[in-house]
């Protein structure tokens, strides 16, 4: 094995921020679906992953790292995206944890809910998002600069950006009342490698109707099973 390998599923969720960090630093990596990496259906393979869940990062020597926060912090240290100052690192953790708390109310809704279930979930999700985005708006004012810790991007920015970006499937105008967050997203898109990643990653289509990812030009249903 010559590259890092990020193992996940067919969905736009917890593998996004790690991939953006790697693309920003132009660090080579491979992406593997869980069933391809383990060579068996995920239902049979999950007991081989710590905590029986993904994502999982496999290092060049075969070491497996699971849990999103552990993966993010490992990559942050390895890619020089972790603040050296302990207080600033704690501030970064604040933002990361605040962003990661949006996973449960947001990511399953966008990637899997359809019809009335999607519409009902959006109503509850929107109130959670706007409250958290108001928190983010205040935190962005704490330091001068476009990012949460000021002028220098760090790992927490990628986590926040993923959820803010995904929230546009809930409400396209969700940032209308959050000018700092809008500036933040523009600054993130302008980072080296990020614009290219956003344009090249599998398109997420059919949200709310029949979510699919366009992989190698073919729309396939989101999920944790092979096609």
Short mmCIF file of C-alpha atoms in Angstrom, two decimals:
data_model
loop_
_atom_site.label_atom_id
_atom_site.label_comp_id
_atom_site.label_asym_id
_atom_site.label_seq_id
_atom_site.Cartn_x
_atom_site.Cartn_y
_atom_site.Cartn_z
CA UNK A 1 0.00 0.00 0.00
CA UNK A 2 1.54 3.28 -1.12
CA UNK A 3 -1.12 5.87 -0.32
CA UNK A 4 -3.49 6.71 2.46
CA UNK A 5 -6.84 5.00 1.89
CA UNK A 6 -10.11 6.52 3.04
CA UNK A 7 -12.86 3.92 3.37
CA UNK A 8 -16.50 4.98 3.40
CA UNK A 9 -19.85 4.61 1.61
CA UNK A 10 -21.93 6.04 -1.24
CA UNK A 11 -22.98 9.29 0.42
CA UNK A 12 -21.84 12.86 0.80
CA UNK A 13 -21.13 12.93 4.50
CA UNK A 14 -18.24 12.16 6.86
CA UNK A 15 -15.60 11.55 4.19
CA UNK A 16 -15.90 15.04 2.71
CA UNK A 17 -13.84 17.07 5.19
CA UNK A 18 -10.92 14.60 5.24
CA UNK A 19 -10.82 14.53 1.45
CA UNK A 20 -10.84 18.32 1.24
CA UNK A 21 -7.93 18.50 3.67
CA UNK A 22 -5.97 16.01 1.59
CA UNK A 23 -6.76 17.81 -1.65
CA UNK A 24 -5.83 21.17 -0.12
CA UNK A 25 -2.41 19.80 0.79
CA UNK A 26 -2.16 17.91 -2.51
CA UNK A 27 -1.53 14.70 -0.59
CA UNK A 28 -2.16 11.46 -2.52
CA UNK A 29 -4.87 9.13 -1.26
CA UNK A 30 -7.28 6.47 -2.43
CA UNK A 31 -11.01 6.28 -1.77
CA UNK A 32 -12.56 2.85 -1.29
CA UNK A 33 -16.11 1.74 -0.64
CA UNK A 34 -16.42 -0.37 2.49
CA UNK A 35 -17.47 -3.51 0.62
CA UNK A 36 -14.60 -3.16 -1.85
CA UNK A 37 -11.97 -2.63 0.84
CA UNK A 38 -13.11 -5.59 2.94
CA UNK A 39 -14.05 -7.77 -0.03
CA UNK A 40 -17.49 -8.59 1.33
CA UNK A 41 -20.85 -6.89 1.95
CA UNK A 42 -20.68 -4.24 4.64
CA UNK A 43 -23.16 -6.15 6.82
CA UNK A 44 -20.61 -8.98 7.01
CA UNK A 45 -17.54 -6.75 7.24
CA UNK A 46 -18.59 -4.22 9.86
CA UNK A 47 -17.33 -6.32 12.77
CA UNK A 48 -13.81 -5.84 11.35
CA UNK A 49 -14.00 -2.07 11.85
CA UNK A 50 -13.63 -0.51 15.27
CA UNK A 51 -17.05 0.57 16.54
CA UNK A 52 -18.57 -1.23 13.51
CA UNK A 53 -18.79 1.95 11.48
CA UNK A 54 -17.03 4.07 8.88
CA UNK A 55 -15.22 6.23 7.83
CA UNK A 56 -11.90 4.54 8.34
CA UNK A 57 -8.49 5.86 7.35
CA UNK A 58 -5.82 3.29 6.51
CA UNK A 59 -2.25 4.60 6.67
CA UNK A 60 0.54 3.57 4.33
CA UNK A 61 1.68 0.83 6.72
CA UNK A 62 -1.84 -0.60 7.09
CA UNK A 63 -2.76 1.02 10.41
CA UNK A 64 -6.51 1.57 10.65
CA UNK A 65 -7.92 4.73 12.23
CA UNK A 66 -11.65 5.05 12.85
CA UNK A 67 -13.96 7.70 14.31
CA UNK A 68 -14.34 10.95 12.43
CA UNK A 69 -12.68 13.14 15.06
CA UNK A 70 -9.67 10.84 15.32
CA UNK A 71 -9.24 10.84 11.54
CA UNK A 72 -9.59 14.61 11.33
CA UNK A 73 -7.07 15.27 14.10
CA UNK A 74 -4.59 12.75 12.74
CA UNK A 75 -4.74 14.39 9.33
CA UNK A 76 -4.61 17.85 10.89
CA UNK A 77 -1.32 17.04 12.60
CA UNK A 78 0.10 15.26 9.59
CA UNK A 79 -0.91 17.98 7.12
CA UNK A 80 -0.01 20.94 9.37
CA UNK A 81 -3.64 21.98 9.80
CA UNK A 82 -3.61 21.80 13.62
CA UNK A 83 -2.78 24.99 15.58
CA UNK A 84 0.43 24.70 17.59
CA UNK A 85 -0.88 26.91 20.38
CA UNK A 86 -2.97 24.86 22.87
CA UNK A 87 -5.62 27.57 23.25
CA UNK A 88 -6.04 27.95 19.51
CA UNK A 89 -6.18 24.17 19.18
CA UNK A 90 -8.97 24.16 21.77
CA UNK A 91 -10.82 26.84 19.80
CA UNK A 92 -10.46 24.67 16.69
CA UNK A 93 -11.91 21.74 18.61
CA UNK A 94 -14.86 23.90 19.65
CA UNK A 95 -15.69 24.58 16.03
CA UNK A 96 -15.10 21.00 14.92
CA UNK A 97 -17.35 19.58 17.63
CA UNK A 98 -20.03 22.17 16.88
CA UNK A 99 -19.93 21.28 13.21
CA UNK A 100 -19.86 17.52 13.81
CA UNK A 101 -23.02 17.78 15.92
CA UNK A 102 -24.82 18.68 12.68
CA UNK A 103 -24.12 15.26 11.17
CA UNK A 104 -27.14 13.48 12.64
CA UNK A 105 -29.82 16.08 11.83
CA UNK A 106 -28.43 16.97 8.38
CA UNK A 107 -26.50 14.26 6.55
CA UNK A 108 -29.08 11.41 6.67
CA UNK A 109 -31.83 13.81 5.58
CA UNK A 110 -29.96 14.96 2.49
CA UNK A 111 -28.55 11.57 1.55
CA UNK A 112 -31.52 9.29 2.22
CA UNK A 113 -34.88 10.87 3.09
CA UNK A 114 -37.51 11.14 0.36
CA UNK A 115 -41.03 12.49 -0.10
CA UNK A 116 -42.97 13.49 2.99
CA UNK A 117 -40.23 12.14 5.26
CA UNK A 118 -37.76 14.50 3.59
CA UNK A 119 -40.06 17.51 3.85
CA UNK A 120 -40.90 16.82 7.49
CA UNK A 121 -37.25 16.30 8.39
CA UNK A 122 -36.26 19.53 6.63
CA UNK A 123 -38.53 21.56 8.89
CA UNK A 124 -36.84 20.31 12.05
CA UNK A 125 -33.40 20.39 10.49
CA UNK A 126 -33.73 24.00 9.37
CA UNK A 127 -34.26 25.31 12.90
CA UNK A 128 -31.20 23.40 14.12
CA UNK A 129 -29.08 24.69 11.25
CA UNK A 130 -30.04 28.33 11.62
CA UNK A 131 -29.35 28.25 15.36
CA UNK A 132 -25.93 26.68 14.83
CA UNK A 133 -25.12 28.99 11.94
CA UNK A 134 -25.85 31.95 14.20
CA UNK A 135 -23.27 30.49 16.60
CA UNK A 136 -20.79 30.13 13.75
CA UNK A 137 -21.43 33.72 12.67
CA UNK A 138 -20.44 34.93 16.14
CA UNK A 139 -17.39 32.68 16.31
CA UNK A 140 -16.12 33.95 12.98
CA UNK A 141 -16.06 37.46 14.47
CA UNK A 142 -13.78 36.31 17.30
CA UNK A 143 -10.64 36.48 15.13
CA UNK A 144 -9.79 38.79 12.24
CA UNK A 145 -9.76 36.93 8.94
CA UNK A 146 -12.03 34.76 6.80
CA UNK A 147 -11.56 31.53 8.77
CA UNK A 148 -12.62 30.49 12.26
CA UNK A 149 -9.15 31.08 13.70
CA UNK A 150 -8.37 34.12 11.58
CA UNK A 151 -6.19 34.28 8.50
CA UNK A 152 -4.99 30.68 8.56
CA UNK A 153 -7.20 27.74 7.65
CA UNK A 154 -7.20 24.73 9.99
CA UNK A 155 -8.95 21.38 10.23
CA UNK A 156 -12.09 22.73 11.85
CA UNK A 157 -12.81 24.95 8.84
CA UNK A 158 -13.14 21.94 6.57
CA UNK A 159 -15.63 20.26 8.91
CA UNK A 160 -17.76 23.39 9.18
CA UNK A 161 -17.61 24.01 5.45
CA UNK A 162 -18.89 20.53 4.62
CA UNK A 163 -22.02 20.95 6.70
CA UNK A 164 -22.64 24.50 5.53
CA UNK A 165 -22.24 23.37 1.93
CA UNK A 166 -24.58 20.40 2.41
CA UNK A 167 -27.21 22.59 4.06
CA UNK A 168 -27.96 24.25 0.72
CA UNK A 169 -29.90 21.11 -0.19
CA UNK A 170 -32.26 22.02 2.67
CA UNK A 171 -32.53 25.73 1.80
CA UNK A 172 -30.63 27.34 -1.07
CA UNK A 173 -30.84 30.74 0.67
CA UNK A 174 -29.83 29.49 4.10
CA UNK A 175 -26.88 31.91 4.37
CA UNK A 176 -28.90 35.01 3.49
CA UNK A 177 -28.77 36.26 7.08
CA UNK A 178 -25.19 35.14 7.73
CA UNK A 179 -22.78 37.39 5.80
CA UNK A 180 -19.66 36.17 7.63
CA UNK A 181 -20.54 32.56 6.88
CA UNK A 182 -21.05 33.45 3.24
CA UNK A 183 -17.59 35.06 3.13
CA UNK A 184 -16.19 32.01 4.89
CA UNK A 185 -17.60 29.63 2.27
CA UNK A 186 -16.21 31.78 -0.53
CA UNK A 187 -12.78 31.76 1.13
CA UNK A 188 -12.93 27.97 1.47
CA UNK A 189 -13.85 27.47 -2.18
CA UNK A 190 -10.92 29.69 -3.17
CA UNK A 191 -8.36 27.52 -1.35
CA UNK A 192 -5.93 25.56 -3.54
CA UNK A 193 -7.41 22.22 -4.54
CA UNK A 194 -10.84 22.82 -3.03
CA UNK A 195 -12.58 24.24 -6.08
CA UNK A 196 -11.24 21.36 -8.15
CA UNK A 197 -12.39 18.81 -5.57
CA UNK A 198 -15.89 20.28 -5.40
CA UNK A 199 -16.16 20.15 -9.17
CA UNK A 200 -14.77 16.64 -9.53
CA UNK A 201 -16.46 14.78 -6.67
CA UNK A 202 -19.51 12.64 -7.48
CA UNK A 203 -22.56 14.80 -8.08
CA UNK A 204 -25.35 14.35 -5.54
CA UNK A 205 -28.67 14.41 -7.38
CA UNK A 206 -32.31 13.62 -6.66
CA UNK A 207 -32.21 14.89 -3.08
CA UNK A 208 -35.63 14.51 -1.48
CA UNK A 209 -36.90 12.32 -4.34
CA UNK A 210 -34.40 9.51 -4.87
CA UNK A 211 -30.86 10.48 -3.85
CA UNK A 212 -28.09 9.25 -6.12
CA UNK A 213 -24.38 9.85 -6.56
CA UNK A 214 -23.03 10.05 -10.09
CA UNK A 215 -20.01 7.73 -9.94
CA UNK A 216 -17.98 7.29 -13.12
CA UNK A 217 -20.83 8.89 -15.04
CA UNK A 218 -23.48 6.52 -13.69
CA UNK A 219 -26.14 7.60 -11.13
CA UNK A 220 -26.24 5.05 -8.31
CA UNK A 221 -28.44 5.13 -5.19
CA UNK A 222 -26.80 6.38 -2.03
CA UNK A 223 -26.26 3.81 0.67
CA UNK A 224 -24.04 1.26 2.38
CA UNK A 225 -24.46 -1.55 -0.16
CA UNK A 226 -22.82 -2.23 -3.52
CA UNK A 227 -24.90 -1.60 -6.63
#
